XYZ file of C-alpha atoms in Angstrom:
375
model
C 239.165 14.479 161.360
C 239.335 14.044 165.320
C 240.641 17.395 167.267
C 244.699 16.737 168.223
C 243.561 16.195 171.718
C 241.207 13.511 170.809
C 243.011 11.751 168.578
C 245.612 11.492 171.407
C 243.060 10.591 173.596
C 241.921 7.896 171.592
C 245.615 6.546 170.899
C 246.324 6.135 174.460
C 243.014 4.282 175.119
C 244.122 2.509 172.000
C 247.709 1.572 173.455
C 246.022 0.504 177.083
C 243.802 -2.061 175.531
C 246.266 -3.381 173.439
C 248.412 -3.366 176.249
C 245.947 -6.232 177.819
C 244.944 -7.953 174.511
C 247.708 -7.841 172.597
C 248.789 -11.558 171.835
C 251.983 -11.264 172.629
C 251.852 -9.739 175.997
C 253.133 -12.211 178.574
C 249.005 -12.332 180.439
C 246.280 -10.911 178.650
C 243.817 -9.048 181.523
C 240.494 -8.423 180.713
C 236.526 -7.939 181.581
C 233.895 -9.774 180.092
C 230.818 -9.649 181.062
C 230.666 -9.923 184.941
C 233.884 -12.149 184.814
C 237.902 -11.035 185.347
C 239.506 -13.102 182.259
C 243.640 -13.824 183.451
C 245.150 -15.458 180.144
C 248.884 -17.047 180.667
C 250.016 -16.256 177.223
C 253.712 -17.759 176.906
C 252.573 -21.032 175.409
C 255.910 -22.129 173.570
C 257.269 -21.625 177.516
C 254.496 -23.949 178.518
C 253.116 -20.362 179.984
C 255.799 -20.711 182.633
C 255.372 -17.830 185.199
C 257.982 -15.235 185.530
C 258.090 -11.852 187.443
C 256.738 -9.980 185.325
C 253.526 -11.774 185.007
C 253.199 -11.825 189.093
C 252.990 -8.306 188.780
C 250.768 -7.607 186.175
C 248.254 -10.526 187.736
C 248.419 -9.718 191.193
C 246.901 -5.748 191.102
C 244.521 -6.695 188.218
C 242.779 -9.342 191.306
C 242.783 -6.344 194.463
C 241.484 -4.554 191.800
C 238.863 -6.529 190.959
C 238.004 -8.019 194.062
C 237.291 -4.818 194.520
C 235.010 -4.025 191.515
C 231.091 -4.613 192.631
C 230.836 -5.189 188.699
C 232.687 -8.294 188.856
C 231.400 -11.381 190.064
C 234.143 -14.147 189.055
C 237.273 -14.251 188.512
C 238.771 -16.973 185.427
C 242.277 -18.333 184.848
C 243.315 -20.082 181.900
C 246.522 -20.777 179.554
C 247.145 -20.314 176.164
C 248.444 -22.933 173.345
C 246.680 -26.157 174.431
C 249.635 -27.890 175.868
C 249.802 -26.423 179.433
C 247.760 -24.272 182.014
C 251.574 -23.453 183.484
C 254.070 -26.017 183.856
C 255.466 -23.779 186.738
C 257.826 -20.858 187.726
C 260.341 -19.409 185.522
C 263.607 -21.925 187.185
C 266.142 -20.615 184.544
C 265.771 -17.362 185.556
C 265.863 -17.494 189.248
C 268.959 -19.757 188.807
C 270.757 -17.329 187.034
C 270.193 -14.787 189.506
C 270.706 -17.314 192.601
C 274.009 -17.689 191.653
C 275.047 -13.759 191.487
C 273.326 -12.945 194.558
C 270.628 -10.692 192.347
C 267.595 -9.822 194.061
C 265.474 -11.350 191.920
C 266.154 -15.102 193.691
C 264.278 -13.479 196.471
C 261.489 -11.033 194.831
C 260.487 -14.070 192.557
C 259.506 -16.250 195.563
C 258.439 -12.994 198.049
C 255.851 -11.998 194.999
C 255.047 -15.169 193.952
C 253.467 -16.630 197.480
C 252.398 -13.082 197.767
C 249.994 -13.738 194.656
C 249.560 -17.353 196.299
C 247.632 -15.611 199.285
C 245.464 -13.240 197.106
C 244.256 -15.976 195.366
C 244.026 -17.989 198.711
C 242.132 -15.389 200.538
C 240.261 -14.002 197.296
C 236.727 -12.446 197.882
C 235.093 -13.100 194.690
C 234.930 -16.717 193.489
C 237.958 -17.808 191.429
C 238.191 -20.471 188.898
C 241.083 -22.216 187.608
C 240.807 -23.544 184.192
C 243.690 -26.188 184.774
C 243.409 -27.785 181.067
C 247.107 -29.533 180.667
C 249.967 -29.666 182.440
C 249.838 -28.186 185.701
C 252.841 -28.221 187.762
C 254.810 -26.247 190.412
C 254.109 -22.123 189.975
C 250.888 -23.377 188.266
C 249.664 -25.252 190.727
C 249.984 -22.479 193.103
C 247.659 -19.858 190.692
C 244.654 -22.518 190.734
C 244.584 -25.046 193.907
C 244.027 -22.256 196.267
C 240.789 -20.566 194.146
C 237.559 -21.682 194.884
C 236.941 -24.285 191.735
C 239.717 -25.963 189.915
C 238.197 -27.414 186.394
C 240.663 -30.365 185.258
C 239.799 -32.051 181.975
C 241.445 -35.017 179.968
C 244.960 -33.255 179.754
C 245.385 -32.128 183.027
C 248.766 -33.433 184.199
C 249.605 -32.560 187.564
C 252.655 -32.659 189.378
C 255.051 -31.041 192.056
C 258.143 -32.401 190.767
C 260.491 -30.261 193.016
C 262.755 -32.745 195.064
C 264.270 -34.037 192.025
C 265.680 -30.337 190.984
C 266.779 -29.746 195.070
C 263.739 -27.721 195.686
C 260.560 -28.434 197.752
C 256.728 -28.272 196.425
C 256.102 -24.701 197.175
C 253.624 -22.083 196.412
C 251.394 -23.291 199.348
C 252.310 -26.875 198.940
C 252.876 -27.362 202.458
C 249.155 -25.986 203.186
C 247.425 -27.904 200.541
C 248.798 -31.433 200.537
C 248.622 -32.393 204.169
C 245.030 -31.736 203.535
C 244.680 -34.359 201.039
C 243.539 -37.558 201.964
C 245.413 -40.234 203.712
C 248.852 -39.965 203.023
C 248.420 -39.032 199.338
C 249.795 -35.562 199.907
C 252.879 -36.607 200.987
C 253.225 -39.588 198.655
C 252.798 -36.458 196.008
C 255.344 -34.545 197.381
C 258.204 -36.655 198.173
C 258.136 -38.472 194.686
C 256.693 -35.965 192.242
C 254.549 -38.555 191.050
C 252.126 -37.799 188.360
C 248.529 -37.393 188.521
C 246.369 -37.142 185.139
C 242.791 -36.147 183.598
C 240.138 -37.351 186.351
C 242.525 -38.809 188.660
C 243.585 -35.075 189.399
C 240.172 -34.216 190.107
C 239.632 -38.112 192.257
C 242.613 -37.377 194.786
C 241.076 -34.037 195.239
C 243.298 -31.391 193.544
C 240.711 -29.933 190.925
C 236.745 -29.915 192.332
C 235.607 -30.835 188.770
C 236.296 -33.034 186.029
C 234.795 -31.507 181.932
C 236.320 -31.993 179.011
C 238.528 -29.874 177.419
C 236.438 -28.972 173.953
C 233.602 -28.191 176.188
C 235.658 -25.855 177.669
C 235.265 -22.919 175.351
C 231.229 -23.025 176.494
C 231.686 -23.150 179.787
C 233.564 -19.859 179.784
C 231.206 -18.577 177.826
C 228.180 -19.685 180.332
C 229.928 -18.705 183.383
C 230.607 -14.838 181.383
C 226.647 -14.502 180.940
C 226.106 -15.158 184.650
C 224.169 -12.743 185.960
C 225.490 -11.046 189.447
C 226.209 -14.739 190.713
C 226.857 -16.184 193.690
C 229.080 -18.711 194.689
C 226.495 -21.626 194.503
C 225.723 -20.434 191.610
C 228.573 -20.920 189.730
C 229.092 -24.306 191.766
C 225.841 -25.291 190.247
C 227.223 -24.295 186.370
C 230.587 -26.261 187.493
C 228.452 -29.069 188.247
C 226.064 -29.408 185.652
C 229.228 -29.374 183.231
C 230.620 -31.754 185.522
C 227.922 -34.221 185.073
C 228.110 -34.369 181.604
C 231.487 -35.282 180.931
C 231.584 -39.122 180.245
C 235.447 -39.548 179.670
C 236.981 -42.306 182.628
C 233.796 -41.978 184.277
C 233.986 -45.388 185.523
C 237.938 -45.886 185.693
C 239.143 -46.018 189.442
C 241.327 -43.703 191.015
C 245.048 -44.773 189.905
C 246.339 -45.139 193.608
C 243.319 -46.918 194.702
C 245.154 -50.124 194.360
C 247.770 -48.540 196.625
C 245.950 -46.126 198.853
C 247.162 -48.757 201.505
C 250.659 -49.115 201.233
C 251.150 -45.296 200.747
C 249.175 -44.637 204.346
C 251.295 -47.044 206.098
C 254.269 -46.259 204.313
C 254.649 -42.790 203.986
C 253.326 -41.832 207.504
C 256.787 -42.524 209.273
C 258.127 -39.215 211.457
C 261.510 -39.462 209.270
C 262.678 -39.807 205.847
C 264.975 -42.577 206.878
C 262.191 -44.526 208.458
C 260.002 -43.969 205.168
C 262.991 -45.550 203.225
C 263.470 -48.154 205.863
C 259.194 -49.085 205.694
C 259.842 -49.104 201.698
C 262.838 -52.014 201.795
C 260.970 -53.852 204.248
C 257.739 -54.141 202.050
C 259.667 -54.848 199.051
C 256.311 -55.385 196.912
C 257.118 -54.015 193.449
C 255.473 -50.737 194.295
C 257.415 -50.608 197.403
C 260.448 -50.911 195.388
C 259.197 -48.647 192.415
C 258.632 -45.731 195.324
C 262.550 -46.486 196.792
C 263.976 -45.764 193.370
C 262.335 -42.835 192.862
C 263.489 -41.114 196.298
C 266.707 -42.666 196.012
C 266.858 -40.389 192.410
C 265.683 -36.971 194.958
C 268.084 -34.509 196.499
C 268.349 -35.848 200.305
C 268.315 -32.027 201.689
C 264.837 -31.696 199.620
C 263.013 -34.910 200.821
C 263.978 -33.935 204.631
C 263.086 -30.541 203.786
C 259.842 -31.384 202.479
C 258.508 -34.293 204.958
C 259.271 -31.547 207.477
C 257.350 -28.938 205.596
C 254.282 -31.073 204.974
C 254.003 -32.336 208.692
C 253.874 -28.590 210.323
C 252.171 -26.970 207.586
C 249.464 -29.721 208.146
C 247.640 -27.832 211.415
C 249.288 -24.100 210.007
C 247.498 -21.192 208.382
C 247.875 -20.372 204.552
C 249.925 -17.439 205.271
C 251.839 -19.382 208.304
C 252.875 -21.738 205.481
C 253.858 -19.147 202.653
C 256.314 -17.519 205.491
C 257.602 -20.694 205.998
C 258.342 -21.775 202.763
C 259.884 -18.665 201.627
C 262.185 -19.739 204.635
C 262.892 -22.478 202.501
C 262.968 -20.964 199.127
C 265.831 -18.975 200.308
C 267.383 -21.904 202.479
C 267.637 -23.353 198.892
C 268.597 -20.365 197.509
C 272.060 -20.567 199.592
C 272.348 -24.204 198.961
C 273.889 -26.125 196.497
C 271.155 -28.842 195.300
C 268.818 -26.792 193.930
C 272.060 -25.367 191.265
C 273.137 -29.128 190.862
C 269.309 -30.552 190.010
C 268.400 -27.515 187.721
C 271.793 -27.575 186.178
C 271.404 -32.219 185.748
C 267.513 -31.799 184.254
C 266.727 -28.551 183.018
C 270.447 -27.316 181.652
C 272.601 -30.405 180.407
C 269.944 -32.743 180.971
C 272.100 -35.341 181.815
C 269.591 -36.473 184.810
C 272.627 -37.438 187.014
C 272.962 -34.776 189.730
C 275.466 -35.043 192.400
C 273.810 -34.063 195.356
C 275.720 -32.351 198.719
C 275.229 -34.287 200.967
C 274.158 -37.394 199.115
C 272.598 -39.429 201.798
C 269.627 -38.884 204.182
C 272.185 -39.798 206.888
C 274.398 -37.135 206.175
C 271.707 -34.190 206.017
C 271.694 -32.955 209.727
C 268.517 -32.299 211.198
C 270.312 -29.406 212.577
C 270.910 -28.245 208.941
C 267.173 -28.857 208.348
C 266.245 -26.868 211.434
C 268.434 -24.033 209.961
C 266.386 -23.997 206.961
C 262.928 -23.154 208.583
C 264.993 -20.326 211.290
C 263.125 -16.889 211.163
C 264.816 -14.093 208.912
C 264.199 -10.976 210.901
C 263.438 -8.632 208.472
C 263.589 -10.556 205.426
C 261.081 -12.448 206.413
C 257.997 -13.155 204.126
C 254.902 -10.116 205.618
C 251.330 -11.148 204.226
């Protein structure tokens, strides 16, 4: 029989790993091989990310970046259906509308996490099998490698619920090609499997049952570099046959949206849209016309002077935002109309472009002393 103290001993080691692998801790942390494993475990929430998850993930990569034992860092989501569908709205709605702190710690921690994965020392790769949206989009486009397979779905759907596409949306979609960024942003329109990888979102395309041995490949790495795991990522990338030969879905498009969508103003984008009146002219005019007003000005405003700013010039400008929309009233009204009574009619204040000021817009992006975002 083990001494009192050891037994103890051996309890507590017992209760720390189970801490990290127990399956129904909210992110399961752990080391294998020379590789960081980060496992989003709240599948029946579509591994949504909440607070508590920010802070469990967020030491666990200083600490390894850190580590001269590990050489990678992996991301991944449990249940199949989703890598993260995004941040945990309920909650921060709730507390929005007492005027708890957690409407601002959520987005303070959150872009917080954004950076360290932005500015990460060790090479970071995002598993992004399923849907990908919002919060999750901000805890795998800013790695290194994003791996999308078949059932990637990506979106930033956040105009339609009064909100903007955060997490370092503002950094990231600018950079996209052409105008697709902004195309993205303004109607939350959906990207899938290779098409996710094609407009230039994830850096590789495998399939999702090979999945499983690609983890297990890039584990057994030995003290790799970068280029080495670019050349496992590619190799796997290769392979994978599925839509090999299918062209990008906004190919046909790529055309309209540059023209279109590079007006200075949202009314001028709507304006460009009635003009054209092609059927995808008309298709993009319905969607917007669905969008808060306050988020589309918000947004085409975010995208254009994020597009020459920093990563962490953008973060402290969008948690600006976050807490602009925070005060607001859309972002109650959309998450109330699609996520609450799902009635999908929100009344937005104000309900026309015309009517959102752009001194109410500059308002939004004002300093906030010592509020403001620190990275």
């Amino acid at each position: 029989r083990l001494k009192p103290f050891n037994r103890l001993q051996v309890i507590l080691q017992h209760l720390k790993m189970s801490k990290h692998t127990d399956s129904t801790a909210e992110v399961l942390l752990e080391k294998r091989g020379g590789a960081g494993i980060i496992t989003l475990n709240r599948p029946k929430a579509l591994n949504a990310l909440n607070l508590s998850m920010i802070q469990q993930i967020y030491p666990q990569i200083k600490t390894w970046e850190q580590d001269p034992e590990t050489f990678l860092i992996i991301i991944k989501g449990t249940g199949g259906k989703a890598f993260c569908a995004g941040g945990d709205i309920r909650a921060i709605t709730d507390a929005g509308k007492v005027g708890d702190r957690l409407a601002q710690d959520f987005f303070r921690e959150e872009y917080i996490l954004n950076n360290a994965i932005g500015t990460c020392k060790k090479p970071y790769v995002a598993l992004i099998d399923g849907i990908t949206m919002g919060g999750g989009v901000g805890l795998s486009v800013h790695g290194h490698f994003r791996v999308a397979t078949e059932k990637t779905l990506f979106a930033m759907p956040e105009t339609a619920i009064g909100l903007f596409p955060d997490v370092g949306g503002g950094y990231f979609l600018p950079r996209l090609s052409g105008k697709i960024g902004c195309y993205l942003a303004l109607t939350g329109f959906r990207l899938k499997g290779r098409d996710v990888q094609k407009a230039g979102i994830a850096t590789h395309f495998v399939e999702s049952e090979k999945l499983p041995a690609l983890e297990k490949d890039l584990i057994a790495l030995k003290s790799p570099s970068t280029e080495n795991i670019a050349d496992l990522l590619n190799s796997y990338h290769v392979k994978s046959k599925i839509d090999q030969e299918k062209e990008f879905v906004l190919d046909e498009h790529m055309e309209k949206i540059n023209s279109l969508f590079s007006a200075n103003s949202m009314e001028e984008i709507v304006k460009k849209l009635k003009q054209d009146g092609s059927p995808f002219a008309i298709k993009q005019l319905e969607t917007i016309n669905k969008m808060s007003p306050t988020s589309l000005k918000m947004t085409l405003r975010q995208l254009r002077e994020g597009a020459s700013m920093s990563l962490q010039d953008v973060l402290t400008m969008e948690y600006r935002l976050s807490q602009a929309c925070m005060r607001g009233h859309d972002f109650y009204e959309g998450v109330r109309a699609v996520l609450i009574d799902k009635d999908q009619s929100p009344r937005w204040k104000p309900a026309t472009l015309e009517e959102v000021s752009d001194e109410f817009v500059d308002n939004c992006f004002k300093p906030l002393g010592n509020n403001d975002l620190k990275l």
